[in-house]
Amino acid sequence: MAINTVQGKVFPLHRDNIDTDQIIPKQFLKRIERKGFGQYLFYHWRFEDDGKTIKQNFSLDSPKYKDAQVLLAGKNFGCGSSREHAPWALKDYGFQVIIAKSFADIFYNNCLKNGLLPIQLKEDTVEALWKNESQVDLYKIEVSLLHQTICDSEGLRVSFEIDPYWKTMLLEGLDEIDLTLNYEKNIKQYEVSGLGI
């Protein structure tokens, strides 16, 4: 799915060093498709041991954050093992953008490859977004990938960086397989010419 402008609620996650096992625990990695992982997102933080009762000290399931599309986190988000299931779970739950003070490198690249937009901002900017979110009941944010800007309902506006290659891929809703298929005609011509032998 292509990403251009994302407007909506923000879920604030005031934690550093959130690893991929906390994002989605290892016992849920048996599926081979990319769908269905959202229900297990932050599983041990969201649910009691019975797997059904929602914990009251973790607010992701509260009405305030229903349908949130932007996750706002701290330092080193996505550290730990390199499982692609972590961005799959975040995306399947409904998040399109992850804003953090910093990311683990492999997780950052896995997000881009799986249609999630990871944005790294300065610590004071993330703190300002957290503060604004905490003080406003109907806090909203707008992320423009095209213009590489973030604006919130309190008047804060910042820009962010992204590699042009990945910007194009996300804007057009492509993954690396789609990109290869765009050159299918050229590949077939190359094979027919005998140069590929």
GROMACS .gro file of C-alpha atoms in nm:
model
  197
    1MET     CA    1   0.000   0.000   0.000
    2ALA     CA    2   0.138   0.339  -0.097
    3ILE     CA    3   0.209   0.603   0.166
    4ASN     CA    4   0.180   0.972   0.090
    5THR     CA    5   0.007   1.163   0.368
    6VAL     CA    6  -0.087   1.001   0.697
    7GLN     CA    7  -0.326   1.191   0.923
    8GLY     CA    8  -0.455   1.066   1.252
    9LYS     CA    9  -0.401   0.969   1.611
   10VAL     CA   10  -0.064   0.911   1.775
   11PHE     CA   11   0.009   0.633   2.024
   12PRO     CA   12   0.288   0.747   2.261
   13LEU     CA   13   0.523   0.475   2.381
   14HIS     CA   14   0.753   0.632   2.641
   15ARG     CA   15   1.011   0.355   2.639
   16ASP     CA   16   1.363   0.303   2.507
   17ASN     CA   17   1.523  -0.017   2.374
   18ILE     CA   18   1.199  -0.186   2.273
   19ASP     CA   19   1.312  -0.509   2.110
   20THR     CA   20   1.144  -0.719   1.845
   21ASP     CA   21   1.040  -0.985   2.097
   22GLN     CA   22   0.849  -0.720   2.291
   23ILE     CA   23   0.690  -0.601   1.966
   24ILE     CA   24   0.581  -0.958   1.884
   25PRO     CA   25   0.684  -1.256   2.101
   26LYS     CA   26   0.854  -1.554   1.941
   27GLN     CA   27   0.565  -1.798   1.999
   28PHE     CA   28   0.362  -1.616   1.732
   29LEU     CA   29   0.616  -1.646   1.451
   30LYS     CA   30   0.487  -1.972   1.304
   31ARG     CA   31   0.274  -1.811   1.033
   32ILE     CA   32   0.426  -1.782   0.685
   33GLU     CA   33   0.192  -1.510   0.557
   34ARG     CA   34   0.227  -1.144   0.656
   35LYS     CA   35  -0.128  -1.101   0.784
   36GLY     CA   36  -0.277  -1.176   1.123
   37PHE     CA   37   0.013  -1.062   1.341
   38GLY     CA   38  -0.147  -0.737   1.461
   39GLN     CA   39  -0.351  -0.911   1.729
   40TYR     CA   40  -0.025  -1.018   1.896
   41LEU     CA   41   0.140  -0.674   1.891
   42PHE     CA   42   0.300  -0.590   2.230
   43TYR     CA   43   0.127  -0.906   2.353
   44HIS     CA   44   0.286  -0.936   2.699
   45TRP     CA   45   0.226  -0.566   2.771
   46ARG     CA   46  -0.135  -0.570   2.650
   47PHE     CA   47  -0.271  -0.896   2.792
   48GLU     CA   48  -0.277  -1.087   3.119
   49ASP     CA   49  -0.146  -1.445   3.129
   50ASP     CA   50  -0.478  -1.579   3.000
   51GLY     CA   51  -0.412  -1.400   2.669
   52LYS     CA   52  -0.758  -1.240   2.673
   53THR     CA   53  -0.786  -0.997   2.962
   54ILE     CA   54  -0.653  -0.654   2.867
   55LYS     CA   55  -0.410  -0.500   3.114
   56GLN     CA   56  -0.511  -0.160   3.241
   57ASN     CA   57  -0.157  -0.019   3.266
   58PHE     CA   58  -0.090  -0.029   2.890
   59SER     CA   59  -0.316   0.203   2.695
   60LEU     CA   60  -0.292   0.081   2.334
   61ASP     CA   61  -0.639  -0.074   2.352
   62SER     CA   62  -0.806   0.230   2.511
   63PRO     CA   63  -1.067   0.417   2.302
   64LYS     CA   64  -0.838   0.722   2.295
   65TYR     CA   65  -0.590   0.537   2.074
   66LYS     CA   66  -0.831   0.333   1.863
   67ASP     CA   67  -0.719   0.340   1.498
   68ALA     CA   68  -0.392   0.523   1.576
   69GLN     CA   69  -0.171   0.521   1.268
   70VAL     CA   70   0.142   0.681   1.412
   71LEU     CA   71   0.356   0.527   1.688
   72LEU     CA   72   0.585   0.761   1.882
   73ALA     CA   73   0.872   0.585   2.059
   74GLY     CA   74   1.208   0.644   2.226
   75LYS     CA   75   1.565   0.534   2.155
   76ASN     CA   76   1.679   0.218   1.978
   77PHE     CA   77   1.332   0.105   1.873
   78GLY     CA   78   1.329  -0.243   1.716
   79CYS     CA   79   1.653  -0.373   1.865
   80GLY     CA   80   1.710  -0.745   1.919
   81SER     CA   81   1.658  -1.018   1.660
   82SER     CA   82   1.607  -0.928   1.296
   83ARG     CA   83   1.259  -1.082   1.254
   84GLU     CA   84   1.045  -0.924   0.984
   85HIS     CA   85   0.740  -1.018   1.187
   86ALA     CA   86   0.788  -0.702   1.398
   87PRO     CA   87   0.706  -0.458   1.116
   88TRP     CA   88   0.442  -0.703   0.990
   89ALA     CA   89   0.269  -0.688   1.330
   90LEU     CA   90   0.288  -0.309   1.352
   91LYS     CA   91   0.151  -0.268   1.000
   92ASP     CA   92  -0.120  -0.532   1.043
   93TYR     CA   93  -0.236  -0.358   1.361
   94GLY     CA   94  -0.282  -0.036   1.164
   95PHE     CA   95   0.033   0.169   1.213
   96GLN     CA   96   0.175   0.331   0.900
   97VAL     CA   97   0.440   0.554   1.056
   98ILE     CA   98   0.687   0.491   1.339
   99ILE     CA   99   0.856   0.800   1.480
  100ALA     CA  100   1.143   0.741   1.722
  101LYS     CA  101   1.453   0.899   1.868
  102SER     CA  102   1.655   0.622   1.702
  103PHE     CA  103   1.607   0.279   1.544
  104ALA     CA  104   1.798  -0.045   1.530
  105ASP     CA  105   1.944  -0.060   1.178
  106ILE     CA  106   1.797  -0.395   1.070
  107PHE     CA  107   1.452  -0.307   1.201
  108TYR     CA  108   1.464   0.030   1.023
  109ASN     CA  109   1.540  -0.139   0.690
  110ASN     CA  110   1.278  -0.408   0.750
  111CYS     CA  111   1.017  -0.134   0.798
  112LEU     CA  112   1.104   0.026   0.465
  113LYS     CA  113   1.099  -0.309   0.285
  114ASN     CA  114   0.757  -0.389   0.428
  115GLY     CA  115   0.574  -0.062   0.361
  116LEU     CA  116   0.614   0.111   0.699
  117LEU     CA  117   0.760   0.460   0.723
  118PRO     CA  118   1.021   0.487   1.002
  119ILE     CA  119   1.118   0.845   1.091
  120GLN     CA  120   1.407   0.934   1.318
  121LEU     CA  121   1.383   1.273   1.489
  122LYS     CA  122   1.597   1.456   1.741
  123GLU     CA  123   1.531   1.369   2.104
  124ASP     CA  124   1.393   1.712   2.191
  125THR     CA  125   1.150   1.696   1.899
  126VAL     CA  126   1.014   1.358   2.011
  127GLU     CA  127   0.986   1.494   2.364
  128ALA     CA  128   0.788   1.792   2.230
  129LEU     CA  129   0.552   1.560   2.041
  130TRP     CA  130   0.506   1.346   2.353
  131LYS     CA  131   0.431   1.657   2.558
  132ASN     CA  132   0.177   1.789   2.308
  133GLU     CA  133   0.005   1.452   2.290
  134SER     CA  134  -0.023   1.433   2.669
  135GLN     CA  135  -0.188   1.775   2.694
  136VAL     CA  136  -0.449   1.747   2.419
  137ASP     CA  137  -0.749   1.513   2.420
  138LEU     CA  138  -0.798   1.506   2.043
  139TYR     CA  139  -0.433   1.527   1.944
  140LYS     CA  140  -0.371   1.468   1.574
  141ILE     CA  141  -0.065   1.457   1.355
  142GLU     CA  142  -0.004   1.483   0.982
  143VAL     CA  143   0.294   1.316   0.819
  144SER     CA  144   0.366   1.407   0.457
  145LEU     CA  145   0.614   1.172   0.294
  146LEU     CA  146   0.602   1.372  -0.027
  147HIS     CA  147   0.707   1.693   0.148
  148GLN     CA  148   0.899   1.514   0.427
  149THR     CA  149   0.721   1.711   0.698
  150ILE     CA  150   0.543   1.641   1.024
  151CYS     CA  151   0.279   1.881   1.157
  152ASP     CA  152   0.069   1.841   1.469
  153SER     CA  153  -0.255   1.998   1.587
  154GLU     CA  154  -0.060   2.224   1.826
  155GLY     CA  155   0.134   2.402   1.552
  156LEU     CA  156   0.458   2.207   1.572
  157ARG     CA  157   0.617   2.153   1.229
  158VAL     CA  158   0.940   1.965   1.155
  159SER     CA  159   1.106   1.808   0.853
  160PHE     CA  160   1.264   1.464   0.830
  161GLU     CA  161   1.515   1.284   0.611
  162ILE     CA  162   1.462   0.971   0.403
  163ASP     CA  163   1.666   0.807   0.130
  164PRO     CA  164   1.522   0.903  -0.213
  165TYR     CA  165   1.511   0.538  -0.322
  166TRP     CA  166   1.292   0.437  -0.028
  167LYS     CA  167   1.082   0.751  -0.055
  168THR     CA  168   0.990   0.655  -0.412
  169MET     CA  169   0.921   0.294  -0.314
  170LEU     CA  170   0.684   0.398  -0.035
  171LEU     CA  171   0.511   0.668  -0.239
  172GLU     CA  172   0.444   0.417  -0.517
  173GLY     CA  173   0.359   0.130  -0.284
  174LEU     CA  174   0.634  -0.095  -0.420
  175ASP     CA  175   0.853  -0.358  -0.261
  176GLU     CA  176   1.173  -0.494  -0.412
  177ILE     CA  177   0.989  -0.773  -0.595
  178ASP     CA  178   0.753  -0.519  -0.753
  179LEU     CA  179   1.054  -0.314  -0.859
  180THR     CA  180   1.209  -0.618  -1.028
  181LEU     CA  181   0.882  -0.698  -1.205
  182ASN     CA  182   0.881  -0.345  -1.348
  183TYR     CA  183   1.184  -0.455  -1.549
  184GLU     CA  184   1.027  -0.785  -1.661
  185LYS     CA  185   1.021  -0.683  -2.027
  186ASN     CA  186   1.389  -0.585  -2.019
  187ILE     CA  187   1.480  -0.907  -1.839
  188LYS     CA  188   1.302  -1.120  -2.100
  189GLN     CA  189   1.471  -0.930  -2.385
  190TYR     CA  190   1.806  -0.988  -2.219
  191GLU     CA  191   1.735  -1.361  -2.182
  192VAL     CA  192   1.616  -1.394  -2.545
  193SER     CA  193   1.928  -1.215  -2.673
  194GLY     CA  194   2.145  -1.495  -2.541
  195LEU     CA  195   2.352  -1.256  -2.332
  196GLY     CA  196   2.210  -1.404  -2.017
  197ILE     CA  197   2.354  -1.752  -2.089
   0.00000   0.00000   0.00000
